[in-house]
Each structure stands twice: as structure tokens, then as C-alpha cells.
Tab-separated table of C-alpha atoms in Angstrom:
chain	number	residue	atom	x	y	z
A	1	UNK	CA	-60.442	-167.628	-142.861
A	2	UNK	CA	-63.229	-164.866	-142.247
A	3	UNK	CA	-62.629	-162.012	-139.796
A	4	UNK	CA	-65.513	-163.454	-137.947
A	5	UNK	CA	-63.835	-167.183	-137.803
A	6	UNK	CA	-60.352	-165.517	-136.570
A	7	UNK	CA	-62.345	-163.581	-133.590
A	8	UNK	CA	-64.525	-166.684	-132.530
A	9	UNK	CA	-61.346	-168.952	-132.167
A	10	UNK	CA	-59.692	-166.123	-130.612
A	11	UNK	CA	-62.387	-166.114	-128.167
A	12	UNK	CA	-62.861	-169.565	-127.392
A	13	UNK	CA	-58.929	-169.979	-126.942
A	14	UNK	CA	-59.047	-167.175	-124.438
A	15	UNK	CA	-62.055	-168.882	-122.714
A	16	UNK	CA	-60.368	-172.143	-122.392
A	17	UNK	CA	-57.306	-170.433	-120.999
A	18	UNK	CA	-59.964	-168.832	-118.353
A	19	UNK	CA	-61.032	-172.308	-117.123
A	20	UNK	CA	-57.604	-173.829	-116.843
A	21	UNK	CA	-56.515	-171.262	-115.468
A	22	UNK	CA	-59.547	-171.180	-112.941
A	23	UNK	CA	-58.921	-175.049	-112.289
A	24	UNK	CA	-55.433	-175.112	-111.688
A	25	UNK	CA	-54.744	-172.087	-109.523
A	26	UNK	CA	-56.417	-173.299	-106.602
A	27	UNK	CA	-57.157	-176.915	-106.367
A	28	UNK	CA	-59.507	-176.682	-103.666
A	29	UNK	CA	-62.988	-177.419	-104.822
A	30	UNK	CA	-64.844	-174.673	-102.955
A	31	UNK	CA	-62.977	-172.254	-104.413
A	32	UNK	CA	-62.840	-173.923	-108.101
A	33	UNK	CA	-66.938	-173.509	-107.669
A	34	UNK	CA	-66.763	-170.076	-106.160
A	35	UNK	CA	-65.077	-168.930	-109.235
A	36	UNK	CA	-67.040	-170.251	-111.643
A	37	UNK	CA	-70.103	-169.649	-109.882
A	38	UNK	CA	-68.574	-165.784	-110.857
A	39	UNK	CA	-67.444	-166.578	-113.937
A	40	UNK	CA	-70.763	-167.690	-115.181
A	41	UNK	CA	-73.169	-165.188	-113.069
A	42	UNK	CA	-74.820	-168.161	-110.772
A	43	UNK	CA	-74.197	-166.070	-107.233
A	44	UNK	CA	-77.303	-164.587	-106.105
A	45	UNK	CA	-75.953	-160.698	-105.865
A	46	UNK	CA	-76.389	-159.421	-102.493
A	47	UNK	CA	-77.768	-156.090	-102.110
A	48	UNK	CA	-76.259	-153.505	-100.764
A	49	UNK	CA	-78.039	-151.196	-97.706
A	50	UNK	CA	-79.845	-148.994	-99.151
A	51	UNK	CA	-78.231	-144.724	-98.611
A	52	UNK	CA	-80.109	-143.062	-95.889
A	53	UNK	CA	-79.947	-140.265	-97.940
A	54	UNK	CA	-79.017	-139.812	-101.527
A	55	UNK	CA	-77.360	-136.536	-101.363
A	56	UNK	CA	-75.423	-136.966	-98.458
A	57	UNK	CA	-74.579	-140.216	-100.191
A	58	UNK	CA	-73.660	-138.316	-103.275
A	59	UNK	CA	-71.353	-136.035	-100.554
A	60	UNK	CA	-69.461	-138.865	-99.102
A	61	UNK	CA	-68.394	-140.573	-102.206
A	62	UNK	CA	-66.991	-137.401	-103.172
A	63	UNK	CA	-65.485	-136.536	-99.521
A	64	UNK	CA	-63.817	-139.961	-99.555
A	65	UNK	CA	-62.399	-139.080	-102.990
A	66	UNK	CA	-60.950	-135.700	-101.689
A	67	UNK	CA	-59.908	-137.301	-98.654
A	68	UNK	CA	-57.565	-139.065	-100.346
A	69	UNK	CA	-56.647	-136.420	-103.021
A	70	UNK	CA	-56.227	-133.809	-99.749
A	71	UNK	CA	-54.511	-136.333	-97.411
A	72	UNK	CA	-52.248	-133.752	-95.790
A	73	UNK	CA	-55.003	-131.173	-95.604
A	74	UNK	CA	-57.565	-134.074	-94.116
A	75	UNK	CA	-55.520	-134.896	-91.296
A	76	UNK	CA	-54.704	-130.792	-90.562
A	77	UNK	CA	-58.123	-130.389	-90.399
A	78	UNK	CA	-58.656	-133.664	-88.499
A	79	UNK	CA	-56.395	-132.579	-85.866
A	80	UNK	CA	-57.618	-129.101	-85.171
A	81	UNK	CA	-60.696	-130.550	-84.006
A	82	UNK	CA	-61.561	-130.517	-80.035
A	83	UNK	CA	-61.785	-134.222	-78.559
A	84	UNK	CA	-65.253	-133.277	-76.604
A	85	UNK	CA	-66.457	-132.033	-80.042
A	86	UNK	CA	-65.436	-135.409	-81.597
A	87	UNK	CA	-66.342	-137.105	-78.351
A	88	UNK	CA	-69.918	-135.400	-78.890
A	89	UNK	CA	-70.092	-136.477	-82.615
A	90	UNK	CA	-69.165	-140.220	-82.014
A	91	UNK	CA	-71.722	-140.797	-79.517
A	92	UNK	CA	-74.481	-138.932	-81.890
A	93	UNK	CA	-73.213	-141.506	-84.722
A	94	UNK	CA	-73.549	-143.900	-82.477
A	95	UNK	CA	-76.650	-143.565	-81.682
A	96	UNK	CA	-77.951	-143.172	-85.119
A	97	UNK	CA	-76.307	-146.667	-85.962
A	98	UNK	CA	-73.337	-144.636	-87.903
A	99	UNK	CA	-74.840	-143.462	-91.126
A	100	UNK	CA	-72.655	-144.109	-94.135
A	101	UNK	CA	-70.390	-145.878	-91.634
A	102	UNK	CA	-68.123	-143.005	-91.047
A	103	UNK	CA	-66.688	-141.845	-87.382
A	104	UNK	CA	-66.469	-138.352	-86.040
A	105	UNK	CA	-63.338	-137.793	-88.128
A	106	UNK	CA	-65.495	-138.579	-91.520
A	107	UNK	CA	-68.307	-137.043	-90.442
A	108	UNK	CA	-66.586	-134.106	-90.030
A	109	UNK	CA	-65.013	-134.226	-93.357
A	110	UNK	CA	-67.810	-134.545	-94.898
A	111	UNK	CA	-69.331	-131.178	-93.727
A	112	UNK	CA	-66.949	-129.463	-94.582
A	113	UNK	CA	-67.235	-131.200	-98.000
A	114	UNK	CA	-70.810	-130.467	-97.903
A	115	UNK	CA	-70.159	-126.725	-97.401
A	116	UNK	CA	-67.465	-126.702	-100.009
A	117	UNK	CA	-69.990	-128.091	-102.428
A	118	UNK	CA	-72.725	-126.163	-101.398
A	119	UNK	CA	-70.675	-123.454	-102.077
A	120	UNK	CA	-69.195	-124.307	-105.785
A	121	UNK	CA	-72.104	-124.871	-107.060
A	122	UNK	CA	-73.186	-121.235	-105.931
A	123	UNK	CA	-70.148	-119.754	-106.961
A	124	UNK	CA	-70.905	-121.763	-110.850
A	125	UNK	CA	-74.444	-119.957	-111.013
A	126	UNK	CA	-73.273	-116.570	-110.078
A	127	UNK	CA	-70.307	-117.049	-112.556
A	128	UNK	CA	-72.217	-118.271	-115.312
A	129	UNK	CA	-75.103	-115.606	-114.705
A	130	UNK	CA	-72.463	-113.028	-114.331
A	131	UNK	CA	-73.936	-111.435	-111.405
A	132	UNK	CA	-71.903	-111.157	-108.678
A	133	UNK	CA	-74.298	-110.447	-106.378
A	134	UNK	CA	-75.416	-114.640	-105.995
A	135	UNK	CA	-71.667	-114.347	-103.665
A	136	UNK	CA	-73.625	-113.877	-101.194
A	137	UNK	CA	-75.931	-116.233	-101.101
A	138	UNK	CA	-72.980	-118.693	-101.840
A	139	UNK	CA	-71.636	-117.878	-98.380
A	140	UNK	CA	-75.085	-118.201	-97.079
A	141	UNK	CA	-75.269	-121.617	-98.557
A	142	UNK	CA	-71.750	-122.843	-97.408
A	143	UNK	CA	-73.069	-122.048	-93.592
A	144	UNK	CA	-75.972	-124.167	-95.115
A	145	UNK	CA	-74.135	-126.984	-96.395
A	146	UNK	CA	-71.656	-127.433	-93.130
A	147	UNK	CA	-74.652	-127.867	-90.714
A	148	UNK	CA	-76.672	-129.746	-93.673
A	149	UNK	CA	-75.311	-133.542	-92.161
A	150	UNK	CA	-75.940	-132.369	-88.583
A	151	UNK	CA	-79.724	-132.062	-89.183
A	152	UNK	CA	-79.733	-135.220	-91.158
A	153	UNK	CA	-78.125	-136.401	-88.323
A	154	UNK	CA	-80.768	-135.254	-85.842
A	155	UNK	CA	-83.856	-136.052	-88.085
A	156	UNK	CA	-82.049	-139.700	-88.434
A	157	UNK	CA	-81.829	-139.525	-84.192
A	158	UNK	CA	-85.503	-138.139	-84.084
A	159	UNK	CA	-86.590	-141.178	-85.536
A	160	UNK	CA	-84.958	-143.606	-83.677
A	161	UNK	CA	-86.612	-141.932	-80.355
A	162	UNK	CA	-89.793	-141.945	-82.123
A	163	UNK	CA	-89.599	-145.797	-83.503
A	164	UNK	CA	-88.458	-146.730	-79.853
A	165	UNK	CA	-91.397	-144.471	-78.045
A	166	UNK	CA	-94.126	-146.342	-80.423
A	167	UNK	CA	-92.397	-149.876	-80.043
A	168	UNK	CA	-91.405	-150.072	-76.224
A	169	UNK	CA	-94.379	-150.444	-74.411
A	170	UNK	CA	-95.457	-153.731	-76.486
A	171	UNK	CA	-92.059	-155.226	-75.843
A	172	UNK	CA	-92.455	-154.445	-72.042
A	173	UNK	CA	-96.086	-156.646	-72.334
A	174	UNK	CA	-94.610	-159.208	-73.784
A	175	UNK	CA	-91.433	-159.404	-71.836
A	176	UNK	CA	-94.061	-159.470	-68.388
A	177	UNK	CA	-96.381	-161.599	-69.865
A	178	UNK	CA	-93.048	-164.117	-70.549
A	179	UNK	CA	-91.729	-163.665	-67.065
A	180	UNK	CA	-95.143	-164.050	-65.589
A	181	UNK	CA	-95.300	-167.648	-67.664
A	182	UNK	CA	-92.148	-168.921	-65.934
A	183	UNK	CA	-89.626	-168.209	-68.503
A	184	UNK	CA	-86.042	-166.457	-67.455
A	185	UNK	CA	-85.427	-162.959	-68.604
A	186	UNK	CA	-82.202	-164.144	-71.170
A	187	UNK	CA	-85.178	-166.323	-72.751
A	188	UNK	CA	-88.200	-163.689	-72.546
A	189	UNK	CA	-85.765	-161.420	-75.010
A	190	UNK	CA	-84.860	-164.515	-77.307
A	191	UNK	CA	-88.569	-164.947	-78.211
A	192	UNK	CA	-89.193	-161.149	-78.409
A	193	UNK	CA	-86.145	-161.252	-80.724
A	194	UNK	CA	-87.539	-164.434	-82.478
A	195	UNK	CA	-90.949	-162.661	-83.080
């Protein structure tokens, strides 16, 4: 026997033992499909939302990560926050439909994340470049970096007003122009909703 004959039968043993093992561990149907819809790539994929921001996407990926590396210093830091300051946060996030789904706690995480990355990658330059005098600017850029999310934040809530100016007085029309043709309120926003 070839090399090549040893790793086929190999394979197809280990591909037979996939499928019985698929079949017999749950004899429900639904699920029998569901797996080998995976196992064979027939699911459509569903995409994922799209980052409001790639950098800030970038930054929370890699505050998550430390959050879990830093537990003990996350939930210091957590806890020396004010409630009306987290109050205040929440009901910005809120507003702004929660951007990389993270509270008040995560959002502040992640700028002070942001400002500890801001400032490495300062700190990197002026090492490499051996000129001390970029320290500066890498406390300059951790201010930067800790107040980078909040205007994120506020461009994201800018937008919303905007999009709501531009879009509310046609919805008004058509809400009057419902009512005026009889229909209940509850069913004047249905259609709007439908259209």
C-alpha cells in the first residue's frame, strides 16, 4: 500500500465515523439536518453587523481581551466610577442604539483602553526613534485616546438627530393623511412601519 492509499482510507474511515456519529447522537431529524447542513457548508452564512467604526472596533476586541486578562483591575476601575457619570453614559449609549453592544461599564473600559493604546504606540515611536522628546506628545495622545470613543459617540448621536430631523416631518404626513382616511393611530404606524 502507497502512502497516498493509507491517507485516503484513513480519511474516509474518519469521515464515516463523522456521519455516524452525526446520526446517532441526536436522533431528532432537525437536528441530524442542522448538522449536516454544517458539515457540508449548505447554511446560508449570516452576516454579521457591520463595526461602526473599525478602530474603535479594533479597541474593543482588545479591551475585552484585557478585560479578562485584568479582571481584578477591571472591576477596581469599574467601581471607582460615579453612578451619575455611568447614569450619563448609559443613556448616551442608549440613545446611539449601544455601539459595539457594550454598557457604561465597557464603554468606559474601553477608553481607558483607547488611551492606553494611544499611548503605547507613542511610547514605541519615541523608543524606537530614540528621542525622548515624542513623551510628550504620548501624554498628549493618551488625553486623545480617552475622549477618542466619546466623540465617536457624539458624531454617532449627531446623526441620529440629523436622520430623525430629515425623516420626521414625512412620517407626520403620512401618519395625518392615515388618520384623516379613518384608520386608528396603532394601524397608521403599522403601515408607516410596513412602508
Amino acid at each position: 500500500m502507497d502512502l497516498i492509499d493509507l491517507i485516503l482510507i484513513y480519511a474516509l474511515g474518519f469521515l464515516f465515523f463523522v456521519l455516524v456519529a452525526l446520526f446517532f447522537h441526536n436522533k431528532k431529524k432537525e437536528n441530524i439536518q442542522k448538522k449536516l447542513a454544517l458539515l457540508f457548508d449548505e447554511t446560508k452564512k449570516e452576516k454579521k453587523p457591520k463595526s461602526p467604526h473599525l478602530i474603535l472596533g479594533i479597541f474593543v476586541i482588545f479591551a475585552r481581551v484585557l478585560a479578562k486578562v485584568l479582571s481584578g483591575f477591571y472591576k477596581k476601575m469599574t467601581r471607582s466610577i460615579s453612578m451619575e457619570t455611568m447614569a450619563k453614559t448609559e443613556i448616551r449609549l442608549q440613545l446611539a442604539n449601544y455601539p459595539f453592544m457594550l454598557d457604561a461599564h465597557g464603554w468606559h473600559w474601553l477608553k481607558i483602553t483607547s488611551a492606553f493604546i494611544f499611548f503605547l504606540v507613542m511610547f514605541m515611536i519615541s523608543a524606537g526613534n530614540e528621542q525622548w522628546k515624542y513623551m510628550i506628545y504620548a501624554v498628549l495622545l493618551t488625553g486623545l485616546g480617552y475622549y477618542y470613543p466619546d466623540y465617536f459617540l457624539n458624531t454617532l448621536l449627531d446623526k441620529r438627530k440629523n436622520k430623525i430631523s430629515r425623516e420626521l416631518p414625512d412620517a407626520m404626513d403620512f401618519l395625518s393623511l392615515c388618520l384623516a382616511a379613518g384608520m386608528n393611530f396603532q394601524l397608521a404606524i403599522e403601515e408607516y412601519i410596513k412602508r
